[in-house]
Amino acid sequence: MQKEAVRDAAKLPSIRSLVRAVDFEGRSLHSINDLTNDQIYALFELARALEPFHRSSVDLLRGSVMVTLFFQPSTRTRMSFETAMHRLGGAVVTEANPLVSSSAAKEESLADTMRTISKYANVIVLRHPDDVAAREGASYAEAPVINGGWGDWEHPTQALLDLYTLWRTHGSVEGAKVVVATPDMVHARTGHSMAYGLARLGAEVTLASRKDYRAPEEIIEGLRKVEGARVREVFDLDQDGFNDLISEVDLVYLPGCSAPKGEAAEEFKKMMDEYYVRLETLEKVRESEGRIIRVTHTLPRRPGEMDLRIDDTPHQQYFEAIAYSVAIRMALVAAIVGA
Amino acid sequence: MQKEAVRDAAKLPSIRSLVRAVDFEGRSLHSINDLTNDQIYALFELARALEPFHRSSVDLLRGSVMVTLFFQPSTRTRMSFETAMHRLGGAVVTEANPLVSSSAAKEESLADTMRTISKYANVIVLRHPDDVAAREGASYAEAPVINGGWGDWEHPTQALLDLYTLWRTHGSVEGAKVVVATPDMVHARTGHSMAYGLARLGAEVTLASRKDYRAPEEIIEGLRKVEGARVREVFDLDQDGFNDLISEVDLVYLPGCSAPKGEAAEEFKKMMDEYYVRLETLEKVRESEGRIIRVTHTLPRRPGEMDLRIDDTPHQQYFEAIAYSVAIRMALVAAIVGA
Amino acid sequence: MQKEAVRDAAKLPSIRSLVRAVDFEGRSLHSINDLTNDQIYALFELARALEPFHRSSVDLLRGSVMVTLFFQPSTRTRMSFETAMHRLGGAVVTEANPLVSSSAAKEESLADTMRTISKYANVIVLRHPDDVAAREGASYAEAPVINGGWGDWEHPTQALLDLYTLWRTHGSVEGAKVVVATPDMVHARTGHSMAYGLARLGAEVTLASRKDYRAPEEIIEGLRKVEGARVREVFDLDQDGFNDLISEVDLVYLPGCSAPKGEAAEEFKKMMDEYYVRLETLEKVRESEGRIIRVTHTLPRRPGEMDLRIDDTPHQQYFEAIAYSVAIRMALVAAIVGA
């Protein structure tokens, strides 16, 4: 342990120069599009340099404070950010139940909350059910704000970690064939951020959804503006069509979206059936072509969306993604706070 | 960053002597009156020395643990204390929902909770809806307890930070003209602590409220005993009277109090109207006399109590106060834990 | 403080060798029986060496992260573990309201939660109302999992701290006469773990309960297999019988169990009456024999189970136990994470 500490300290200057190379200090991340392609790749390089420390720590942000403010439930995003901050030597102040335990319970405006918290924090991670309110509120913060999932709009750090995982496991994002599949692309904030990221880094992207639940016009419009983007939409596939589609790709990307409650739940379940990922489909390609189709899912809810036996096969990439999430979030936080 | 660390370490001995000068190690803060005037000014000096570290950190309390135990909602107080502890290099254990997640849900007495927690903590910050229970419970703790807002009685650290902000922005508390204004002075725990602090440090204080909601006898009695205190009460002002009153002061202090729900809400709103702070009143004085009347509000709820356009004027002092809150709470915690 | 740091650093090598002597790195603690007797005693030795640091800290686990995941209310267990981690120089990520604020609110399986969290944590402390689910879920974790109270089955670290307290105050566990007394031994997870620990370390154990609520067959079966165990059960004592019984022991151990609500509450209260610990019983023995019978209670709820005047007598051992809990949990966490 002590020897490691000496060895690790020797690596600090080169890590610090990778941090500076991202050139994002003091900036906020509302949309994946707040990062240039160069900045995304600089984050990937930094994350790779930080991977050896993702189960121990590197002393880059001693004395810095992250505030996590989550107006919606979360395990992965909040804990992964908090772990990342600790692995960088920083500290965390948490508000995970603002409607119960904070001044939001006393009807404070989000603007005032953000103004307040930004006096304490070096960086804020915010999750909020209403993306318009979140964007408006974040504009009042004097500290950088990271979007930790805003309404149905975007979830850029989930996309960043999935892009990074693809880059690490497939070798590159450019040229990778990816299907982003969900019946309901309207409410798939992760899918929106991921589609942008994939398109901009040169992947071949297929967005598969129901036509009446296709991605919002704002997202489609944004994707059209990406230079050289290779994006297509396919609608209303049946199970055979879906199987054919995923047989041709490198990565099947299942963006979680909140299942509706009550009456709509039954219809949602039926919609999901068409997009159910069968282990047999993956195995057939593996046997005939020797090619591994990777599957990732943003979790938490998987039953009914994919065969859980995939967990124990080389097709599984969702648990890998969680491990990579700490390194890429360490990179992002270090770049924003400045090390 | 590394150069700063070297430079900062050189400042540690002088900061440690400022900590010792407060002479409050191991003591609890239930009331603002637990501090002498000398101790308050020593805290101010220490806070000013700590200000340069309120966005980074100074390594004074490494290995010390603060427990924050909040039986009522809070953003500012809890987060500000937790940030202060991290900026001092210490650690925090949080219980922000004790009625849901702790043994309080299992009907433990507050005395036993305090006895227990004081075995873990070097310092405890307690918020509680019942000040009699809080005082009684705190007496069982073996570690120092800081009142983070107890019932309708006192909120001494809110007053400390507002006094410190006044000292920093106005230059002195002595001789400052301050109105503490709220229709309901019964339930204004912050107003009680602030009135004591202002009176004791030699400010000219006016308490403006409705007569049937004037400050409790215990508080008035306490204020009468302050040597040389310049405190007066004014009751039942109409909007013109209120405007006249605030036109003469250096600081308008609006102590938050919990708005009642249900039927009483409407009456409360009507009461508030008489004490509404108009931007025009402030601007008129500024134009005619060149004098800036500062307004502070303990937040969170401001709409209906003041013109929100004040936010973007030099009259606004509530957001400044939040920044100063970290430095003064760092000072208090360092003085109590001992650095 | 600085001199202490130098002196403490000099102790690190010997502490590290005590950590290694436990020989439990990377292991999980589901049952007290996951530890050998040698390992329990090695933890005791390590805890005693760590006691001087339980109000300050020792820099053993810098950069390591503990995740506390509590699906049931807790003050003592969670806060004591979190304090222990901070005193070791490590960091903590907390989820104390998973049904409100985490993905469990989104119907994630415990297996997936554990798989996820174990990518972040160096060690996980889990409390769960269903011990079968907890054992199953914990098996999916890639990081060591400590049982922080699972259903009605076991609560091994509560037993460890009570055994350690007995060892420290009585001088040895071997030969100590202990009664574990509760009308309802079915739901007394702490009693189960403690009975195992006492029996294995050579105490003379009496389990006193109602016959229709005796300890589950699994526990009795397990106790029978302990070599040389001196365990007996006694049932359905009246208050005189109970007084006679506790008059003969060194320690009266009252394992908390959740009082039922509703109709069953009244019957439970009546059951409790027979096992009520009277101060007079303890004083009579003290006066006639000069012998101090110690009483411990796992808290939180004590009224109705014992005379609260015991708090201020030398018979009281429950508050001592809380102080010792930090040292023994520091030892356990250091041994598991590896220092």
CSV table of N, CA and C in Angstrom, one decimal, chain A residues 12 16 60-65 67-69 91-97 100-109 112-113 115-123 142-144 338-339, chain B residues 1-2 54-57 59 62 72-80 82-83 86-87 94 96-97 100 127 189 258 261 299-303 308 311-312 319-320 322-323 325-326 329:
chain,number,residue,atom,x,y,z
A,12,LEU,N,1.1,11.5,-10.7
A,12,LEU,CA,0.3,12.6,-10.6
A,12,LEU,C,0.5,13.7,-11.7
A,16,ARG,N,-2.3,15.1,-14.1
A,16,ARG,CA,-2.7,16.5,-14.1
A,16,ARG,C,-2.7,17.1,-15.5
A,60,LEU,N,-6.2,14.0,-6.1
A,60,LEU,CA,-6.3,15.1,-7.0
A,60,LEU,C,-7.2,16.3,-6.4
A,61,LEU,N,-8.3,15.9,-5.7
A,61,LEU,CA,-9.3,17.0,-5.4
A,61,LEU,C,-9.5,17.1,-3.9
A,62,ARG,N,-8.4,16.8,-3.1
A,62,ARG,CA,-8.5,17.0,-1.7
A,62,ARG,C,-9.0,18.4,-1.3
A,63,GLY,N,-10.1,18.4,-0.5
A,63,GLY,CA,-10.6,19.7,0.0
A,63,GLY,C,-11.7,20.2,-0.9
A,64,SER,N,-12.0,19.6,-2.1
A,64,SER,CA,-13.1,20.0,-2.9
A,64,SER,C,-14.4,19.3,-2.5
A,65,VAL,N,-15.5,19.9,-2.7
A,65,VAL,CA,-16.8,19.4,-2.2
A,65,VAL,C,-17.7,19.3,-3.4
A,67,VAL,N,-21.7,18.5,-4.3
A,67,VAL,CA,-23.0,18.3,-3.7
A,67,VAL,C,-23.9,17.5,-4.7
A,68,THR,N,-24.5,16.4,-4.2
A,68,THR,CA,-25.4,15.6,-5.1
A,68,THR,C,-26.8,16.0,-4.6
A,69,LEU,N,-27.6,16.4,-5.6
A,69,LEU,CA,-29.0,16.9,-5.2
A,69,LEU,C,-29.9,16.1,-6.2
A,91,ALA,N,-14.6,15.4,-1.1
A,91,ALA,CA,-15.7,15.2,-0.1
A,91,ALA,C,-17.1,15.4,-0.8
A,92,VAL,N,-18.1,14.8,-0.2
A,92,VAL,CA,-19.4,14.9,-0.8
A,92,VAL,C,-20.5,15.3,0.3
A,93,VAL,N,-21.4,16.2,-0.1
A,93,VAL,CA,-22.5,16.5,0.7
A,93,VAL,C,-23.8,16.1,-0.1
A,94,THR,N,-24.6,15.3,0.5
A,94,THR,CA,-25.7,14.6,-0.2
A,94,THR,C,-27.1,15.1,0.2
A,95,GLU,N,-28.0,15.4,-0.8
A,95,GLU,CA,-29.4,15.6,-0.5
A,95,GLU,C,-30.1,14.6,-1.5
A,96,ALA,N,-30.5,13.5,-0.9
A,96,ALA,CA,-31.1,12.5,-1.8
A,96,ALA,C,-32.7,12.4,-1.6
A,97,ASN,N,-33.2,13.2,-0.7
A,97,ASN,CA,-34.6,13.2,-0.4
A,97,ASN,C,-35.1,14.6,-0.3
A,100,VAL,N,-38.4,15.5,1.1
A,100,VAL,CA,-38.7,15.2,2.5
A,100,VAL,C,-37.9,16.0,3.5
A,101,SER,N,-36.6,16.1,3.2
A,101,SER,CA,-35.7,16.6,4.2
A,101,SER,C,-35.1,18.0,4.0
A,102,SER,N,-35.3,18.6,2.9
A,102,SER,CA,-34.7,19.9,2.6
A,102,SER,C,-35.7,21.0,2.5
A,103,SER,N,-35.1,22.2,2.2
A,103,SER,CA,-36.0,23.3,2.0
A,103,SER,C,-36.9,23.3,0.9
A,104,ALA,N,-36.7,22.3,0.0
A,104,ALA,CA,-37.7,22.1,-1.1
A,104,ALA,C,-39.0,21.7,-0.4
A,105,ALA,N,-38.9,21.1,0.7
A,105,ALA,CA,-40.2,20.7,1.5
A,105,ALA,C,-40.8,22.0,2.0
A,106,LYS,N,-40.0,23.1,2.0
A,106,LYS,CA,-40.6,24.4,2.5
A,106,LYS,C,-40.8,25.3,1.3
A,107,GLU,N,-41.0,24.7,0.1
A,107,GLU,CA,-41.4,25.4,-1.1
A,107,GLU,C,-40.4,26.4,-1.6
A,108,GLU,N,-39.1,26.1,-1.4
A,108,GLU,CA,-38.1,27.0,-2.0
A,108,GLU,C,-38.1,26.8,-3.5
A,109,SER,N,-37.8,27.9,-4.2
A,109,SER,CA,-37.6,27.7,-5.7
A,109,SER,C,-36.3,27.0,-6.0
A,112,ASP,N,-33.3,29.4,-6.1
A,112,ASP,CA,-32.7,29.7,-4.8
A,112,ASP,C,-31.9,28.6,-4.3
A,113,THR,N,-32.4,27.4,-4.4
A,113,THR,CA,-31.7,26.2,-4.0
A,113,THR,C,-30.3,26.1,-4.7
A,115,ARG,N,-28.7,28.6,-6.2
A,115,ARG,CA,-27.8,29.7,-5.8
A,115,ARG,C,-27.2,29.4,-4.5
A,116,THR,N,-27.9,28.8,-3.6
A,116,THR,CA,-27.4,28.5,-2.2
A,116,THR,C,-26.4,27.4,-2.3
A,117,ILE,N,-26.7,26.3,-2.9
A,117,ILE,CA,-25.8,25.2,-2.9
A,117,ILE,C,-24.5,25.5,-3.6
A,118,SER,N,-24.6,26.4,-4.6
A,118,SER,CA,-23.4,26.7,-5.4
A,118,SER,C,-22.4,27.6,-4.5
A,119,LYS,N,-22.8,28.1,-3.4
A,119,LYS,CA,-21.9,28.7,-2.5
A,119,LYS,C,-21.1,27.7,-1.7
A,120,TYR,N,-21.6,26.5,-1.6
A,120,TYR,CA,-20.9,25.5,-0.8
A,120,TYR,C,-20.1,24.6,-1.7
A,121,ALA,N,-20.6,24.3,-2.9
A,121,ALA,CA,-20.0,23.2,-3.7
A,121,ALA,C,-19.0,23.7,-4.7
A,122,ASN,N,-18.0,22.8,-5.0
A,122,ASN,CA,-17.2,23.1,-6.2
A,122,ASN,C,-17.8,22.5,-7.4
A,123,VAL,N,-18.7,21.5,-7.3
A,123,VAL,CA,-19.4,21.0,-8.4
A,123,VAL,C,-20.7,20.4,-7.9
A,142,GLU,N,-23.7,29.3,-9.3
A,142,GLU,CA,-22.4,29.9,-9.5
A,142,GLU,C,-21.3,28.8,-9.6
A,143,ALA,N,-21.7,27.6,-9.3
A,143,ALA,CA,-20.7,26.5,-9.5
A,143,ALA,C,-21.1,25.6,-10.7
A,144,PRO,N,-20.2,24.8,-11.3
A,144,PRO,CA,-20.6,24.0,-12.4
A,144,PRO,C,-21.7,23.0,-12.0
A,338,GLY,N,-11.0,20.8,-11.8
A,338,GLY,CA,-9.6,21.3,-12.0
A,338,GLY,C,-8.7,20.7,-11.0
A,339,ALA,N,-7.7,19.9,-11.5
A,339,ALA,CA,-6.9,19.2,-10.5
A,339,ALA,C,-5.4,19.8,-10.6
B,1,MET,N,-2.0,24.7,-7.3
B,1,MET,CA,-2.6,24.0,-6.2
B,1,MET,C,-1.6,23.5,-5.2
B,2,GLN,N,-0.4,23.0,-5.7
B,2,GLN,CA,0.6,22.5,-4.8
B,2,GLN,C,1.3,23.6,-4.1
B,54,HIS,N,-12.6,28.8,2.2
B,54,HIS,CA,-14.0,28.3,2.3
B,54,HIS,C,-14.4,27.6,1.0
B,55,ARG,N,-13.6,27.7,-0.1
B,55,ARG,CA,-13.9,26.9,-1.3
B,55,ARG,C,-12.8,25.9,-1.6
B,56,SER,N,-11.8,25.8,-0.7
B,56,SER,CA,-10.8,24.8,-0.8
B,56,SER,C,-10.8,24.1,0.6
B,57,SER,N,-9.7,24.0,1.3
B,57,SER,CA,-9.8,23.4,2.6
B,57,SER,C,-8.5,23.7,3.4
B,59,ASP,N,-6.3,22.0,6.7
B,59,ASP,CA,-6.2,20.7,7.4
B,59,ASP,C,-6.2,20.8,8.9
B,62,ARG,N,-8.6,16.9,10.6
B,62,ARG,CA,-8.5,15.6,10.1
B,62,ARG,C,-8.8,14.5,11.1
B,72,GLN,N,-36.0,18.1,11.4
B,72,GLN,CA,-36.8,19.0,10.5
B,72,GLN,C,-36.1,19.2,9.2
B,73,PRO,N,-36.8,19.6,8.2
B,73,PRO,CA,-36.2,19.8,6.9
B,73,PRO,C,-35.1,20.9,7.0
B,74,SER,N,-34.1,20.8,6.2
B,74,SER,CA,-33.1,21.9,6.1
B,74,SER,C,-32.3,21.7,4.8
B,75,THR,N,-31.9,22.8,4.2
B,75,THR,CA,-30.9,22.7,3.1
B,75,THR,C,-29.7,23.5,3.7
B,76,ARG,N,-29.9,24.7,3.9
B,76,ARG,CA,-28.8,25.6,4.2
B,76,ARG,C,-28.0,25.2,5.5
B,77,THR,N,-28.7,25.0,6.6
B,77,THR,CA,-28.0,24.8,7.8
B,77,THR,C,-27.2,23.5,7.8
B,78,ARG,N,-27.9,22.4,7.4
B,78,ARG,CA,-27.1,21.1,7.3
B,78,ARG,C,-26.0,21.2,6.3
B,79,MET,N,-26.3,21.6,5.1
B,79,MET,CA,-25.3,21.6,4.1
B,79,MET,C,-24.1,22.5,4.4
B,80,SER,N,-24.4,23.6,5.0
B,80,SER,CA,-23.4,24.6,5.3
B,80,SER,C,-22.5,24.0,6.4
B,82,GLU,N,-22.0,20.8,7.0
B,82,GLU,CA,-21.3,19.7,6.5
B,82,GLU,C,-20.1,20.2,5.6
B,83,THR,N,-20.4,21.2,4.8
B,83,THR,CA,-19.4,21.8,4.0
B,83,THR,C,-18.3,22.3,4.8
B,86,HIS,N,-16.1,19.5,6.1
B,86,HIS,CA,-15.2,19.0,5.0
B,86,HIS,C,-14.1,20.0,4.7
B,87,ARG,N,-14.4,21.3,4.7
B,87,ARG,CA,-13.3,22.3,4.4
B,87,ARG,C,-12.3,22.3,5.5
B,94,THR,N,-24.4,11.6,8.6
B,94,THR,CA,-25.6,12.3,8.5
B,94,THR,C,-26.8,11.5,8.9
B,96,ALA,N,-30.6,12.7,8.2
B,96,ALA,CA,-31.4,13.8,7.8
B,96,ALA,C,-32.9,13.4,7.8
B,97,ASN,N,-33.2,12.1,8.0
B,97,ASN,CA,-34.6,11.6,8.1
B,97,ASN,C,-34.8,10.7,9.2
B,100,VAL,N,-37.8,8.5,9.6
B,100,VAL,CA,-37.9,7.4,8.6
B,100,VAL,C,-36.9,6.3,8.8
B,127,ARG,N,-31.0,19.6,14.8
B,127,ARG,CA,-32.2,20.4,14.6
B,127,ARG,C,-33.4,19.7,15.1
B,189,ARG,N,-37.5,31.9,15.4
B,189,ARG,CA,-36.3,31.5,16.2
B,189,ARG,C,-35.1,32.3,15.8
B,258,SER,N,-42.0,29.5,9.8
B,258,SER,CA,-42.8,28.6,9.0
B,258,SER,C,-44.2,29.1,8.8
B,261,LYS,N,-50.2,26.3,7.6
B,261,LYS,CA,-51.0,25.6,6.5
B,261,LYS,C,-52.5,25.9,6.8
B,299,LEU,N,-34.2,33.0,4.4
B,299,LEU,CA,-34.6,32.0,3.4
B,299,LEU,C,-35.2,30.8,4.2
B,300,PRO,N,-35.8,29.8,3.5
B,300,PRO,CA,-36.0,29.7,2.1
B,300,PRO,C,-37.1,30.5,1.4
B,301,ARG,N,-38.2,30.7,2.1
B,301,ARG,CA,-39.4,31.2,1.3
B,301,ARG,C,-39.4,32.7,1.3
B,302,ARG,N,-39.2,33.3,0.1
B,302,ARG,CA,-39.2,34.7,0.0
B,302,ARG,C,-40.4,35.4,-0.7
B,303,PRO,N,-41.0,34.7,-1.7
B,303,PRO,CA,-42.1,35.4,-2.4
B,303,PRO,C,-43.2,35.8,-1.4
B,308,LEU,N,-38.7,40.3,-5.3
B,308,LEU,CA,-37.6,39.5,-5.7
B,308,LEU,C,-36.6,40.2,-6.7
B,311,ASP,N,-33.0,40.9,-5.6
B,311,ASP,CA,-31.9,39.9,-5.9
B,311,ASP,C,-30.7,40.5,-6.6
B,312,ASP,N,-31.0,41.3,-7.6
B,312,ASP,CA,-30.0,41.8,-8.6
B,312,ASP,C,-29.5,43.2,-8.3
B,319,PHE,N,-27.7,36.3,-0.3
B,319,PHE,CA,-26.9,35.3,-1.0
B,319,PHE,C,-25.4,35.5,-0.5
B,320,GLU,N,-25.0,36.8,-0.2
B,320,GLU,CA,-23.7,37.0,0.4
B,320,GLU,C,-23.6,36.2,1.7
B,322,ILE,N,-24.9,33.5,2.7
B,322,ILE,CA,-24.7,32.1,2.5
B,322,ILE,C,-23.2,31.8,2.3
B,323,ALA,N,-22.5,32.6,1.5
B,323,ALA,CA,-21.1,32.4,1.3
B,323,ALA,C,-20.3,32.6,2.7
B,325,SER,N,-21.5,32.1,5.5
B,325,SER,CA,-21.9,31.1,6.5
B,325,SER,C,-20.9,30.0,6.6
B,326,VAL,N,-20.2,29.6,5.5
B,326,VAL,CA,-19.3,28.5,5.6
B,326,VAL,C,-18.1,28.9,6.5
B,329,ARG,N,-19.1,29.1,10.2
B,329,ARG,CA,-19.3,27.8,10.8
B,329,ARG,C,-18.0,27.0,10.9
